[in-house]
Amino acid sequence: MGSGIYVHAFRDGDVVPMDAAAVREVLVPYAPYDVPDGEPVEWVRAADGTDADVYLHLGVSFDRPGPGVLDIVAELARRTGAAIVLLGDPTVIVTSEDDVRQLPEDLRARAVVVPPAALTGQAIEQVVNPRPEPRRRPLLPPFPYHPDPVATGSVRAADELCACCGHDQGWIYTGPVHGEDVPDGRLCPYCIAYGTAARRLGVFFNDVDAGRMPDGTARQICERTPGFATWQDWGWPEHCRDGAVFLGAAGVRELRPYPDALDHLRRECAAWGWADGTAEEFLAALDKDGQPTAYLFRCRVCGTHLARADFS
């Protein structure tokens, strides 16, 4: 923002005195001290705690204003119709086209009109340091067995070329890729969803236990469903002769609302030959962001929740 901001009134190319009463009405509420009648405001403090020294002459200057002080500057310009001149920056902000015509000729080409209703501290910052609009990214394709891969961390927004289709689709897959000739680059979720990556590159993204679900379901999970990072390799869970829906990694806290998933883990621990006490200690240690961890699923047919536990 530079070291200072000037607020000046102009008429026919010359600087003219500002309305002293209006200036005082704007500044006094922000002075963190009592300002005697007839005395100028010497410094102001904004609502966010930032401050600036203030100097009154023909206009008003703010020395090293913090972000919140820009709102005070904007209020002063709105109330008085004065121009905002940024020290060290070629920009001049005015509130109307008529104000542009009142500026000195060398300032007119540098003027930016911001109507009073839109003139805020944030608007001043945007004029000085314009930020591009965030990229609008397309909708992701549907993944019946992994419905929210962004929430689970398997897909993220990225400006990156897909190693399969060669396009920047706005999203990139960050999960595991398996196959004999795995590409060096990463894949977009569209090449996964439409089976393009599986056909062109011979890759797959998940394992399934053969015979536990119909072949078409197994292929969709293997070839057209985003995978997720695990400590060990294991087959995608099945329930009611269908693949389960992956909801995300979970620790014991995330699993407590799903007692059916905890019971499923207890049965897994029993199948490993663990005693009840050991199993309960293991479940209590589950950590969403560490290990051991669990992975929460839901049956697409009956809605039962189930979970897999994993550790290195």
Short mmCIF file of C-alpha atoms in Angstrom, two decimals:
data_model
loop_
_atom_site.label_atom_id
_atom_site.label_comp_id
_atom_site.label_asym_id
_atom_site.label_seq_id
_atom_site.Cartn_x
_atom_site.Cartn_y
_atom_site.Cartn_z
CA MET A 1 0.00 0.00 0.00
CA GLY A 2 3.03 2.29 0.19
CA SER A 3 3.84 4.58 3.08
CA GLY A 4 0.84 6.87 2.85
CA ILE A 5 -2.53 7.82 1.39
CA TYR A 6 -3.71 11.32 0.61
CA VAL A 7 -7.37 12.34 0.47
CA HIS A 8 -7.73 15.56 -1.53
CA ALA A 9 -10.60 17.51 -3.01
CA PHE A 10 -10.04 18.85 -6.52
CA ARG A 11 -11.83 21.47 -8.58
CA ASP A 12 -10.84 22.52 -12.10
CA GLY A 13 -7.49 20.79 -11.70
CA ASP A 14 -6.54 22.47 -8.43
CA VAL A 15 -6.50 21.18 -4.86
CA VAL A 16 -9.20 22.92 -2.79
CA PRO A 17 -9.91 22.84 0.96
CA MET A 18 -12.07 19.99 2.16
CA ASP A 19 -15.17 20.40 4.32
CA ALA A 20 -13.50 20.64 7.75
CA ALA A 21 -16.69 19.74 9.63
CA ALA A 22 -17.23 16.58 7.55
CA VAL A 23 -13.58 15.59 8.02
CA ARG A 24 -13.90 15.98 11.78
CA GLU A 25 -17.17 14.03 11.91
CA VAL A 26 -15.52 11.10 10.15
CA LEU A 27 -12.23 11.06 12.04
CA VAL A 28 -13.14 11.87 15.66
CA PRO A 29 -14.94 8.54 16.35
CA TYR A 30 -11.72 6.72 15.40
CA ALA A 31 -9.41 8.85 17.54
CA PRO A 32 -8.34 6.75 20.56
CA TYR A 33 -8.13 9.86 22.73
CA ASP A 34 -10.21 12.95 23.49
CA VAL A 35 -9.93 15.52 20.72
CA PRO A 36 -10.58 19.05 22.07
CA ASP A 37 -12.87 21.29 20.06
CA GLY A 38 -10.97 23.11 17.37
CA GLU A 39 -8.02 20.71 17.51
CA PRO A 40 -7.26 18.39 14.57
CA VAL A 41 -7.26 14.60 14.86
CA GLU A 42 -3.64 13.48 14.91
CA TRP A 43 -4.06 9.71 14.72
CA VAL A 44 -6.77 7.13 14.29
CA ARG A 45 -7.24 3.49 15.22
CA ALA A 46 -9.48 1.19 13.15
CA ALA A 47 -11.77 -1.56 14.40
CA ASP A 48 -9.15 -4.20 13.58
CA GLY A 49 -6.60 -2.47 15.84
CA THR A 50 -4.45 -1.04 13.05
CA ASP A 51 -3.73 2.68 13.14
CA ALA A 52 -2.20 5.59 11.25
CA ASP A 53 -0.91 9.07 11.96
CA VAL A 54 -3.13 11.72 10.43
CA TYR A 55 -2.05 15.11 9.05
CA LEU A 56 -4.57 17.77 8.09
CA HIS A 57 -3.70 20.50 5.60
CA LEU A 58 -5.63 21.24 2.41
CA GLY A 59 -6.54 17.58 2.51
CA VAL A 60 -5.96 14.65 4.87
CA SER A 61 -3.01 12.29 4.77
CA PHE A 62 -2.72 8.93 6.51
CA ASP A 63 0.82 7.80 7.28
CA ARG A 64 1.48 4.02 7.01
CA PRO A 65 -2.18 3.02 7.27
CA GLY A 66 -3.00 -0.52 8.35
CA PRO A 67 -5.67 -2.60 6.60
CA GLY A 68 -8.54 -1.43 8.81
CA VAL A 69 -7.60 2.24 8.31
CA LEU A 70 -8.52 1.83 4.63
CA ASP A 71 -12.16 1.65 5.73
CA ILE A 72 -11.74 5.06 7.41
CA VAL A 73 -10.14 6.43 4.23
CA ALA A 74 -13.06 5.08 2.18
CA GLU A 75 -15.60 6.61 4.57
CA LEU A 76 -13.88 9.98 4.35
CA ALA A 77 -13.89 9.90 0.54
CA ARG A 78 -17.56 8.89 0.45
CA ARG A 79 -18.59 11.67 2.81
CA THR A 80 -16.59 14.44 1.15
CA GLY A 81 -16.42 13.35 -2.50
CA ALA A 82 -12.64 13.76 -2.34
CA ALA A 83 -10.14 11.72 -4.33
CA ILE A 84 -7.86 9.07 -2.84
CA VAL A 85 -4.27 9.51 -3.99
CA LEU A 86 -1.92 6.65 -3.21
CA LEU A 87 1.65 7.65 -2.44
CA GLY A 88 4.08 5.59 -4.52
CA ASP A 89 1.28 4.21 -6.72
CA PRO A 90 -0.02 5.70 -9.98
CA THR A 91 -3.66 5.09 -9.06
CA VAL A 92 -6.18 7.77 -8.05
CA ILE A 93 -9.58 6.64 -6.81
CA VAL A 94 -12.62 8.90 -7.30
CA THR A 95 -16.33 8.31 -6.81
CA SER A 96 -17.78 9.64 -10.09
CA GLU A 97 -16.92 10.54 -13.66
CA ASP A 98 -17.44 14.22 -12.81
CA ASP A 99 -14.69 13.85 -10.18
CA VAL A 100 -12.36 12.61 -12.92
CA ARG A 101 -12.91 15.83 -14.86
CA GLN A 102 -11.98 17.89 -11.78
CA LEU A 103 -8.56 16.25 -11.48
CA PRO A 104 -5.32 17.75 -12.88
CA GLU A 105 -4.76 16.55 -16.41
CA ASP A 106 -1.81 14.33 -15.45
CA LEU A 107 -3.98 12.46 -12.92
CA ARG A 108 -7.03 11.85 -15.11
CA ALA A 109 -5.53 8.90 -16.98
CA ARG A 110 -4.65 7.30 -13.66
CA ALA A 111 -8.17 7.62 -12.21
CA VAL A 112 -10.31 4.64 -11.25
CA VAL A 113 -14.01 5.32 -10.56
CA VAL A 114 -15.49 3.42 -7.62
CA PRO A 115 -19.09 4.49 -6.86
CA PRO A 116 -19.70 5.56 -3.25
CA ALA A 117 -21.84 2.53 -2.46
CA ALA A 118 -18.96 0.24 -3.46
CA LEU A 119 -16.10 2.26 -1.96
CA THR A 120 -14.75 0.31 1.02
CA GLY A 121 -11.33 -0.46 2.38
CA GLN A 122 -11.44 -3.78 0.60
CA ALA A 123 -12.27 -2.01 -2.67
CA ILE A 124 -9.23 0.23 -2.23
CA GLU A 125 -7.03 -2.81 -1.63
CA GLN A 126 -8.49 -4.53 -4.70
CA VAL A 127 -7.75 -1.49 -6.89
CA VAL A 128 -4.17 -1.29 -5.67
CA ASN A 129 -3.46 -5.03 -5.59
CA PRO A 130 -6.02 -6.62 -7.93
CA ARG A 131 -6.57 -10.30 -7.28
CA PRO A 132 -7.89 -12.49 -10.08
CA GLU A 133 -11.23 -14.16 -9.63
CA PRO A 134 -10.79 -17.71 -8.37
CA ARG A 135 -10.97 -20.27 -11.12
CA ARG A 136 -14.37 -21.84 -11.61
CA ARG A 137 -13.86 -25.57 -11.69
CA PRO A 138 -16.26 -28.00 -13.36
CA LEU A 139 -18.39 -30.46 -11.48
CA LEU A 140 -16.72 -33.75 -10.77
CA PRO A 141 -18.11 -36.86 -12.41
CA PRO A 142 -20.18 -39.12 -10.14
CA PHE A 143 -18.40 -41.91 -8.29
CA PRO A 144 -21.03 -44.24 -6.78
CA TYR A 145 -18.50 -46.04 -4.57
CA HIS A 146 -16.47 -42.98 -3.55
CA PRO A 147 -18.95 -40.11 -3.71
CA ASP A 148 -16.84 -37.28 -2.24
CA PRO A 149 -13.19 -37.82 -3.22
CA VAL A 150 -12.36 -34.18 -2.49
CA ALA A 151 -13.43 -34.55 1.15
CA THR A 152 -11.47 -37.79 1.50
CA GLY A 153 -8.35 -36.21 -0.02
CA SER A 154 -8.18 -38.43 -3.10
CA VAL A 155 -8.94 -35.55 -5.49
CA ARG A 156 -7.93 -31.92 -5.09
CA ALA A 157 -8.21 -28.72 -7.09
CA ALA A 158 -5.12 -28.23 -9.26
CA ASP A 159 -3.98 -26.44 -12.40
CA GLU A 160 -2.17 -29.46 -13.77
CA LEU A 161 -2.14 -31.48 -16.99
CA CYS A 162 -3.53 -34.99 -16.81
CA ALA A 163 -0.99 -37.67 -17.75
CA CYS A 164 -3.71 -39.52 -19.68
CA CYS A 165 -5.77 -36.96 -21.61
CA GLY A 166 -3.18 -34.15 -21.55
CA HIS A 167 -5.71 -31.52 -20.43
CA ASP A 168 -5.90 -29.30 -17.37
CA GLN A 169 -9.31 -30.28 -16.06
CA GLY A 170 -9.11 -28.22 -12.86
CA TRP A 171 -8.90 -31.32 -10.66
CA ILE A 172 -6.23 -33.96 -10.14
CA TYR A 173 -6.26 -37.41 -8.57
CA THR A 174 -3.81 -37.87 -5.68
CA GLY A 175 -4.49 -41.49 -4.71
CA PRO A 176 -2.70 -44.71 -5.61
CA VAL A 177 -2.35 -45.97 -9.20
CA HIS A 178 -1.49 -49.62 -9.89
CA GLY A 179 -0.27 -51.31 -13.04
CA GLU A 180 2.77 -52.42 -14.98
CA ASP A 181 3.33 -49.04 -16.66
CA VAL A 182 2.16 -46.38 -14.23
CA PRO A 183 2.55 -42.88 -15.77
CA ASP A 184 4.96 -40.39 -14.24
CA GLY A 185 2.35 -37.66 -14.07
CA ARG A 186 -0.97 -37.63 -12.29
CA LEU A 187 -4.42 -38.35 -13.65
CA CYS A 188 -7.60 -36.31 -13.75
CA PRO A 189 -10.77 -37.74 -12.17
CA TYR A 190 -12.56 -37.69 -15.54
CA CYS A 191 -10.12 -40.18 -17.06
CA ILE A 192 -10.78 -42.39 -14.05
CA ALA A 193 -14.57 -42.07 -14.08
CA TYR A 194 -14.92 -42.75 -17.81
CA GLY A 195 -12.46 -45.65 -17.79
CA THR A 196 -10.10 -43.80 -20.15
CA ALA A 197 -7.04 -44.27 -17.94
CA ALA A 198 -7.76 -47.98 -17.48
CA ARG A 199 -8.15 -48.53 -21.25
CA ARG A 200 -5.24 -46.42 -22.44
CA LEU A 201 -2.71 -47.04 -19.69
CA GLY A 202 -3.72 -50.43 -18.31
CA VAL A 203 -3.90 -49.08 -14.76
CA PHE A 204 -6.33 -49.69 -11.90
CA PHE A 205 -7.00 -47.92 -8.62
CA ASN A 206 -8.38 -50.46 -6.16
CA ASP A 207 -8.29 -54.17 -5.39
CA VAL A 208 -11.34 -56.35 -4.85
CA ASP A 209 -11.72 -59.88 -3.53
CA ALA A 210 -12.60 -62.09 -6.50
CA GLY A 211 -16.09 -63.56 -6.41
CA ARG A 212 -17.36 -61.38 -3.58
CA MET A 213 -19.35 -59.07 -5.88
CA PRO A 214 -20.60 -59.07 -9.51
CA ASP A 215 -17.92 -58.67 -12.18
CA GLY A 216 -19.31 -55.34 -13.40
CA THR A 217 -19.21 -53.91 -9.90
CA ALA A 218 -15.70 -55.21 -9.35
CA ARG A 219 -14.48 -53.61 -12.58
CA GLN A 220 -16.09 -50.29 -11.75
CA ILE A 221 -14.37 -50.20 -8.35
CA CYS A 222 -11.02 -51.32 -9.77
CA GLU A 223 -10.95 -49.21 -12.92
CA ARG A 224 -13.37 -46.29 -12.47
CA THR A 225 -13.31 -45.40 -8.77
CA PRO A 226 -10.69 -43.19 -7.08
CA GLY A 227 -8.63 -45.09 -4.56
CA PHE A 228 -7.21 -43.84 -1.27
CA ALA A 229 -3.95 -44.28 0.60
CA THR A 230 -3.73 -47.19 3.04
CA TRP A 231 -0.96 -48.74 5.11
CA GLN A 232 -1.62 -52.23 3.75
CA ASP A 233 -3.19 -53.60 0.57
CA TRP A 234 -6.64 -55.11 0.99
CA GLY A 235 -9.74 -55.67 -1.06
CA TRP A 236 -12.60 -53.22 -1.26
CA PRO A 237 -15.32 -54.22 1.25
CA GLU A 238 -18.47 -55.92 0.03
CA HIS A 239 -21.91 -56.02 1.64
CA CYS A 240 -25.19 -57.38 0.32
CA ARG A 241 -23.38 -58.61 -2.82
CA ASP A 242 -22.39 -55.04 -3.74
CA GLY A 243 -19.37 -52.89 -3.14
CA ALA A 244 -19.62 -50.60 -0.12
CA VAL A 245 -19.44 -46.81 -0.36
CA PHE A 246 -16.21 -45.28 0.96
CA LEU A 247 -16.86 -42.38 3.34
CA GLY A 248 -13.32 -41.59 4.49
CA ALA A 249 -10.58 -42.32 6.98
CA ALA A 250 -11.70 -42.38 10.61
CA GLY A 251 -10.39 -42.59 14.15
CA VAL A 252 -12.29 -43.77 17.19
CA ARG A 253 -13.92 -40.34 17.56
CA GLU A 254 -15.31 -40.43 14.02
CA LEU A 255 -16.51 -44.01 14.46
CA ARG A 256 -18.47 -43.48 17.70
CA PRO A 257 -21.62 -42.32 15.84
CA TYR A 258 -21.52 -45.64 13.91
CA PRO A 259 -21.72 -48.51 16.42
CA ASP A 260 -22.35 -50.97 13.58
CA ALA A 261 -18.94 -50.03 12.11
CA LEU A 262 -17.26 -50.53 15.50
CA ASP A 263 -18.95 -53.92 15.85
CA HIS A 264 -17.65 -54.82 12.40
CA LEU A 265 -14.12 -53.98 13.53
CA ARG A 266 -14.57 -56.05 16.69
CA ARG A 267 -15.46 -59.04 14.54
CA GLU A 268 -12.35 -58.44 12.44
CA CYS A 269 -10.21 -58.35 15.59
CA ALA A 270 -11.80 -61.59 16.77
CA ALA A 271 -11.01 -63.17 13.40
CA TRP A 272 -7.37 -62.21 13.97
CA GLY A 273 -7.48 -64.13 17.23
CA TRP A 274 -7.27 -61.10 19.49
CA ALA A 275 -8.67 -61.18 23.02
CA ASP A 276 -11.50 -58.77 23.82
CA GLY A 277 -9.28 -56.51 25.94
CA THR A 278 -6.66 -56.25 23.22
CA ALA A 279 -9.31 -55.46 20.63
CA GLU A 280 -10.80 -52.65 22.73
CA GLU A 281 -7.36 -51.11 23.31
CA PHE A 282 -6.77 -51.25 19.57
CA LEU A 283 -10.10 -49.57 18.78
CA ALA A 284 -9.44 -46.84 21.35
CA ALA A 285 -6.11 -46.09 19.66
CA LEU A 286 -7.57 -45.56 16.18
CA ASP A 287 -6.49 -42.21 14.76
CA LYS A 288 -7.89 -40.60 11.61
CA ASP A 289 -4.59 -38.90 10.77
CA GLY A 290 -2.13 -41.50 12.06
CA GLN A 291 -2.01 -45.18 12.75
CA PRO A 292 -3.67 -47.41 13.47
CA THR A 293 -6.46 -45.93 11.46
CA ALA A 294 -9.81 -47.05 10.16
CA TYR A 295 -11.71 -46.56 6.90
CA LEU A 296 -15.45 -46.07 7.09
CA PHE A 297 -17.84 -47.55 4.53
CA ARG A 298 -21.62 -47.84 4.10
CA CYS A 299 -23.56 -50.58 2.36
CA ARG A 300 -25.36 -49.29 -0.75
CA VAL A 301 -28.19 -51.79 -0.25
CA CYS A 302 -29.06 -51.89 3.46
CA GLY A 303 -27.22 -48.84 4.80
CA THR A 304 -25.13 -50.78 7.32
CA HIS A 305 -21.85 -49.11 8.23
CA LEU A 306 -18.68 -51.15 8.25
CA ALA A 307 -15.02 -50.32 8.68
CA ARG A 308 -11.57 -51.68 7.95
CA ALA A 309 -8.65 -51.15 10.29
CA ASP A 310 -5.13 -50.60 9.01
CA PHE A 311 -1.61 -50.10 10.33
CA SER A 312 1.93 -50.59 9.13
#
